[in-house]
Short mmCIF file of C-alpha atoms and ligand atoms in Angstrom, two decimals:
data_model
loop_
_atom_site.label_atom_id
_atom_site.label_comp_id
_atom_site.label_asym_id
_atom_site.label_seq_id
_atom_site.Cartn_x
_atom_site.Cartn_y
_atom_site.Cartn_z
CA MET A 1370 250.28 163.59 159.75
CA SER A 1371 247.25 161.86 161.20
CA LYS A 1372 245.87 158.78 159.47
CA GLY A 1373 242.54 160.44 158.89
CA GLY A 1374 244.14 163.30 157.01
CA GLN A 1375 244.79 166.92 157.69
CA SER A 1376 243.70 168.55 160.88
CA LEU A 1377 240.10 169.61 160.65
CA GLY A 1378 240.66 172.29 163.24
CA ASN A 1379 238.18 173.08 165.94
CA PRO A 1380 234.70 172.41 164.45
CA GLU A 1381 233.25 175.07 166.73
CA ALA A 1382 235.52 177.59 165.06
CA ARG A 1383 233.91 176.82 161.68
CA PRO A 1384 232.20 179.98 160.40
CA SER A 1385 228.49 180.04 159.68
CA GLN A 1386 227.00 179.90 156.18
CA ALA A 1387 226.15 183.62 156.53
CA GLU A 1388 229.77 184.45 157.35
CA ALA A 1389 230.98 182.40 154.37
CA GLU A 1390 228.55 184.25 152.07
CA ALA A 1391 229.73 187.63 153.42
CA ALA A 1392 233.31 186.61 152.63
CA VAL A 1393 232.35 185.80 149.02
CA ARG A 1394 230.63 189.22 148.69
CA THR A 1395 233.89 190.82 149.90
CA LEU A 1396 235.88 188.95 147.24
CA LEU A 1397 233.39 189.96 144.53
CA ARG A 1398 233.75 193.62 145.53
CA TRP A 1399 237.52 193.22 145.72
CA ALA A 1400 237.57 191.82 142.17
CA GLY A 1401 235.77 194.99 141.08
CA ASP A 1402 232.17 193.85 140.71
CA ASP A 1403 228.91 194.72 142.45
CA PRO A 1404 227.53 191.83 144.55
CA THR A 1405 224.09 193.48 144.66
CA ARG A 1406 223.52 193.32 140.89
CA GLU A 1407 220.99 190.75 139.76
CA GLY A 1408 223.42 188.20 138.27
CA LEU A 1409 225.51 188.06 141.44
CA ARG A 1410 222.78 188.26 144.05
CA ASP A 1411 222.64 184.49 144.70
CA THR A 1412 226.29 183.82 143.92
CA PRO A 1413 227.60 183.91 147.52
CA ALA A 1414 225.04 181.27 148.57
CA ARG A 1415 225.89 179.12 145.54
CA VAL A 1416 229.62 179.40 146.18
CA ALA A 1417 229.18 178.39 149.82
CA ARG A 1418 227.08 175.38 148.76
CA SER A 1419 229.56 174.36 146.09
CA TYR A 1420 232.39 174.58 148.64
CA SER A 1421 230.71 171.90 150.73
CA GLU A 1422 230.78 169.66 147.63
CA LEU A 1423 234.30 170.56 146.43
CA PHE A 1424 235.75 170.07 149.90
CA ALA A 1425 233.59 167.14 150.98
CA GLY A 1426 236.76 165.18 151.77
CA TYR A 1427 237.17 166.96 155.10
CA ASN A 1428 234.09 165.06 156.31
CA VAL A 1429 235.29 161.63 155.15
CA ASP A 1430 237.56 159.29 157.12
CA PRO A 1431 239.69 157.49 154.49
CA VAL A 1432 240.78 154.84 156.99
CA ALA A 1433 237.18 153.80 157.67
CA LEU A 1434 236.62 153.34 153.91
CA LEU A 1435 239.20 150.54 153.80
CA GLU A 1436 238.29 148.69 156.96
CA ARG A 1437 235.97 146.14 155.32
CA THR A 1438 238.07 143.59 153.45
CA PHE A 1439 237.54 140.18 151.84
CA GLU A 1440 239.76 137.20 152.55
CA GLU A 1441 238.23 134.76 150.05
CA VAL A 1442 240.50 135.65 147.13
CA GLY A 1443 241.20 132.16 145.71
CA GLY A 1444 244.92 132.61 146.25
CA TYR A 1445 245.10 135.72 144.09
CA ASP A 1446 248.36 137.46 144.91
CA GLU A 1447 249.16 139.52 141.81
CA ILE A 1448 248.86 143.24 141.23
CA VAL A 1449 245.43 144.80 141.71
CA LEU A 1450 245.35 148.06 139.74
CA LEU A 1451 242.60 150.64 139.46
CA ARG A 1452 243.63 152.75 136.50
CA ASP A 1453 242.50 156.16 135.24
CA ILE A 1454 240.55 157.26 138.29
CA ARG A 1455 239.22 160.74 137.55
CA LEU A 1456 240.87 163.18 139.95
CA GLU A 1457 239.45 166.57 140.89
CA SER A 1458 241.28 168.47 143.56
CA TYR A 1459 242.11 172.05 144.52
CA CYS A 1460 245.53 173.62 144.79
CA GLU A 1461 246.06 174.82 148.33
CA HIS A 1462 248.16 177.77 147.19
CA HIS A 1463 245.70 179.29 144.73
CA MET A 1464 242.39 177.47 145.38
CA VAL A 1465 241.99 176.58 141.70
CA PRO A 1466 241.40 173.09 140.23
CA ILE A 1467 243.90 170.29 139.83
CA ILE A 1468 242.36 167.94 137.25
CA GLY A 1469 243.79 164.62 136.18
CA ARG A 1470 243.79 160.94 136.89
CA ALA A 1471 245.15 158.62 139.49
CA HIS A 1472 246.35 155.03 139.18
CA VAL A 1473 246.24 153.06 142.41
CA ALA A 1474 247.74 149.59 142.78
CA TYR A 1475 248.49 147.18 145.56
CA LEU A 1476 249.83 143.66 145.97
CA PRO A 1477 247.40 141.90 148.29
CA ALA A 1478 248.55 139.84 151.23
CA ASN A 1479 245.64 137.46 151.93
CA ARG A 1480 242.89 140.07 151.68
CA VAL A 1481 241.48 142.53 149.21
CA VAL A 1482 239.25 145.55 149.45
CA GLY A 1483 236.20 146.41 147.33
CA ILE A 1484 237.62 148.06 144.23
CA SER A 1485 235.40 151.16 144.46
CA LYS A 1486 236.90 151.84 147.86
CA LEU A 1487 240.24 152.71 146.25
CA ALA A 1488 238.50 155.41 144.20
CA ARG A 1489 236.74 156.66 147.33
CA VAL A 1490 240.06 157.00 149.14
CA VAL A 1491 241.36 159.08 146.22
CA ASP A 1492 238.30 161.33 146.51
CA ALA A 1493 238.53 161.59 150.29
CA TYR A 1494 241.98 163.17 149.99
CA ALA A 1495 241.41 164.95 146.66
CA LYS A 1496 238.32 166.84 147.87
CA ARG A 1497 240.48 168.97 150.14
CA LEU A 1498 242.97 171.75 149.56
CA GLN A 1499 246.05 169.94 148.36
CA ILE A 1500 249.38 169.87 146.66
CA GLN A 1501 249.79 166.90 144.33
CA GLU A 1502 252.83 165.53 146.13
CA LYS A 1503 251.07 165.36 149.48
CA LEU A 1504 247.91 163.93 147.90
CA THR A 1505 249.95 161.11 146.33
CA VAL A 1506 251.64 160.20 149.60
CA GLN A 1507 248.46 160.37 151.67
CA ILE A 1508 246.59 157.95 149.37
CA ALA A 1509 249.47 155.46 149.28
CA ASN A 1510 250.24 155.60 153.00
CA THR A 1511 246.63 155.12 154.02
CA ILE A 1512 246.22 152.04 151.81
CA ASN A 1513 249.51 150.68 153.14
CA ASP A 1514 248.65 151.33 156.79
CA VAL A 1515 245.16 149.84 156.67
CA LEU A 1516 245.48 146.91 154.23
CA GLN A 1517 249.10 146.08 155.06
CA PRO A 1518 249.66 144.64 151.57
CA ARG A 1519 253.01 143.57 150.10
CA GLY A 1520 253.20 146.79 148.15
CA VAL A 1521 251.34 149.96 147.20
CA ALA A 1522 251.82 152.21 144.19
CA VAL A 1523 250.07 155.50 143.48
CA VAL A 1524 250.74 157.47 140.31
CA ILE A 1525 248.97 160.76 139.66
CA GLU A 1526 249.05 162.75 136.42
CA ALA A 1527 247.31 166.12 136.63
CA GLY A 1528 247.05 169.56 135.13
CA HIS A 1529 247.13 172.55 137.46
CA GLN A 1530 244.96 175.52 136.60
CA CYS A 1531 247.15 177.75 138.72
CA MET A 1532 249.74 177.15 136.00
CA SER A 1533 247.50 177.20 132.91
CA THR A 1534 245.07 180.07 133.48
CA ARG A 1535 247.34 182.35 135.53
CA GLY A 1536 250.98 182.69 136.50
CA VAL A 1537 253.21 181.25 133.77
CA HIS A 1538 250.16 180.41 131.53
CA LYS A 1539 251.34 177.03 130.32
CA PRO A 1540 248.30 174.91 129.37
CA GLY A 1541 248.70 171.27 128.36
CA VAL A 1542 251.39 170.61 130.94
CA SER A 1543 250.76 167.72 133.27
CA MET A 1544 252.59 166.93 136.45
CA VAL A 1545 253.32 163.33 137.36
CA THR A 1546 253.95 162.17 140.91
CA SER A 1547 254.34 158.69 142.31
CA ARG A 1548 254.68 156.95 145.61
CA MET A 1549 255.95 153.36 145.66
CA ILE A 1550 255.95 151.26 148.82
CA GLY A 1551 257.09 147.68 149.54
CA ALA A 1552 257.57 145.42 146.50
CA PHE A 1553 256.87 148.29 144.09
CA ARG A 1554 259.80 150.14 145.59
CA ASP A 1555 262.19 147.25 146.21
CA ASP A 1556 261.58 144.85 143.33
CA PRO A 1557 262.46 146.23 139.86
CA ASP A 1558 260.38 143.52 138.10
CA THR A 1559 257.25 144.35 140.07
CA ARG A 1560 257.72 148.03 139.44
CA ARG A 1561 258.27 147.41 135.72
CA GLU A 1562 255.15 145.25 135.51
CA LEU A 1563 253.11 148.02 137.12
CA LEU A 1564 254.47 150.71 134.84
CA SER A 1565 253.67 148.57 131.78
CA MET A 1566 250.08 148.23 133.04
CA ILE A 1567 249.76 152.02 133.27
CA THR A 1568 250.12 152.55 129.54
CA PRO A 1569 251.04 156.08 128.53
CA ARG A 1570 248.52 157.90 126.35
CA ALA A 1571 249.37 159.40 122.97
CA ALA A 1572 248.06 162.87 123.76
CA SER A 1573 247.41 164.64 127.02
CA PRO A 1574 243.66 164.96 127.67
CA PHE A 1575 244.32 167.69 130.17
CA GLU A 1576 243.40 171.25 129.46
CA GLY A 1577 244.66 171.87 132.96
ZN1 ZN B 2522 248.58 176.58 142.72
#
């Protein structure tokens, strides 16, 4: 796995906007509708445009996001946790939404990163076709590789629409994945402190 994420393939092989729109018209016909009717006439163009937003992560280098750090931290060496980061991703098996939240923590070693950058790293990997397990690992490994902190923890809780609106039709189910590195993996006290900071909610907000 490259640091920057999944292979982007050969950019020259990327189809044109017109080809993408033609593909959407094919899917509309395949679903049983008529792409020439008024309500669907502009849909292929809209879908192509929305794809560039939903999958904007392919154009972002997550490593570059973390390269600017601050060393004036006044000796702060405790857990830095960004909790409840809204997560919007797409399942790579069914191309339907994965909606949830991510908690990202690290134990700084002499330097910290701007807090919004952690959320941007989440987005950079989330705005791609994903499975939750891989997404969790990619976020944690990138933070670990670039910041080289004493520990990194990423916990993701998310509902998968491929499970709620199709297939087994089980709404309200959330999947939890975690990746613990360094002190969060090796030191039970540090791990316990983190888990107590990520307080569980009474009810699941996920409609999945
Ligand atoms: Zn799926």
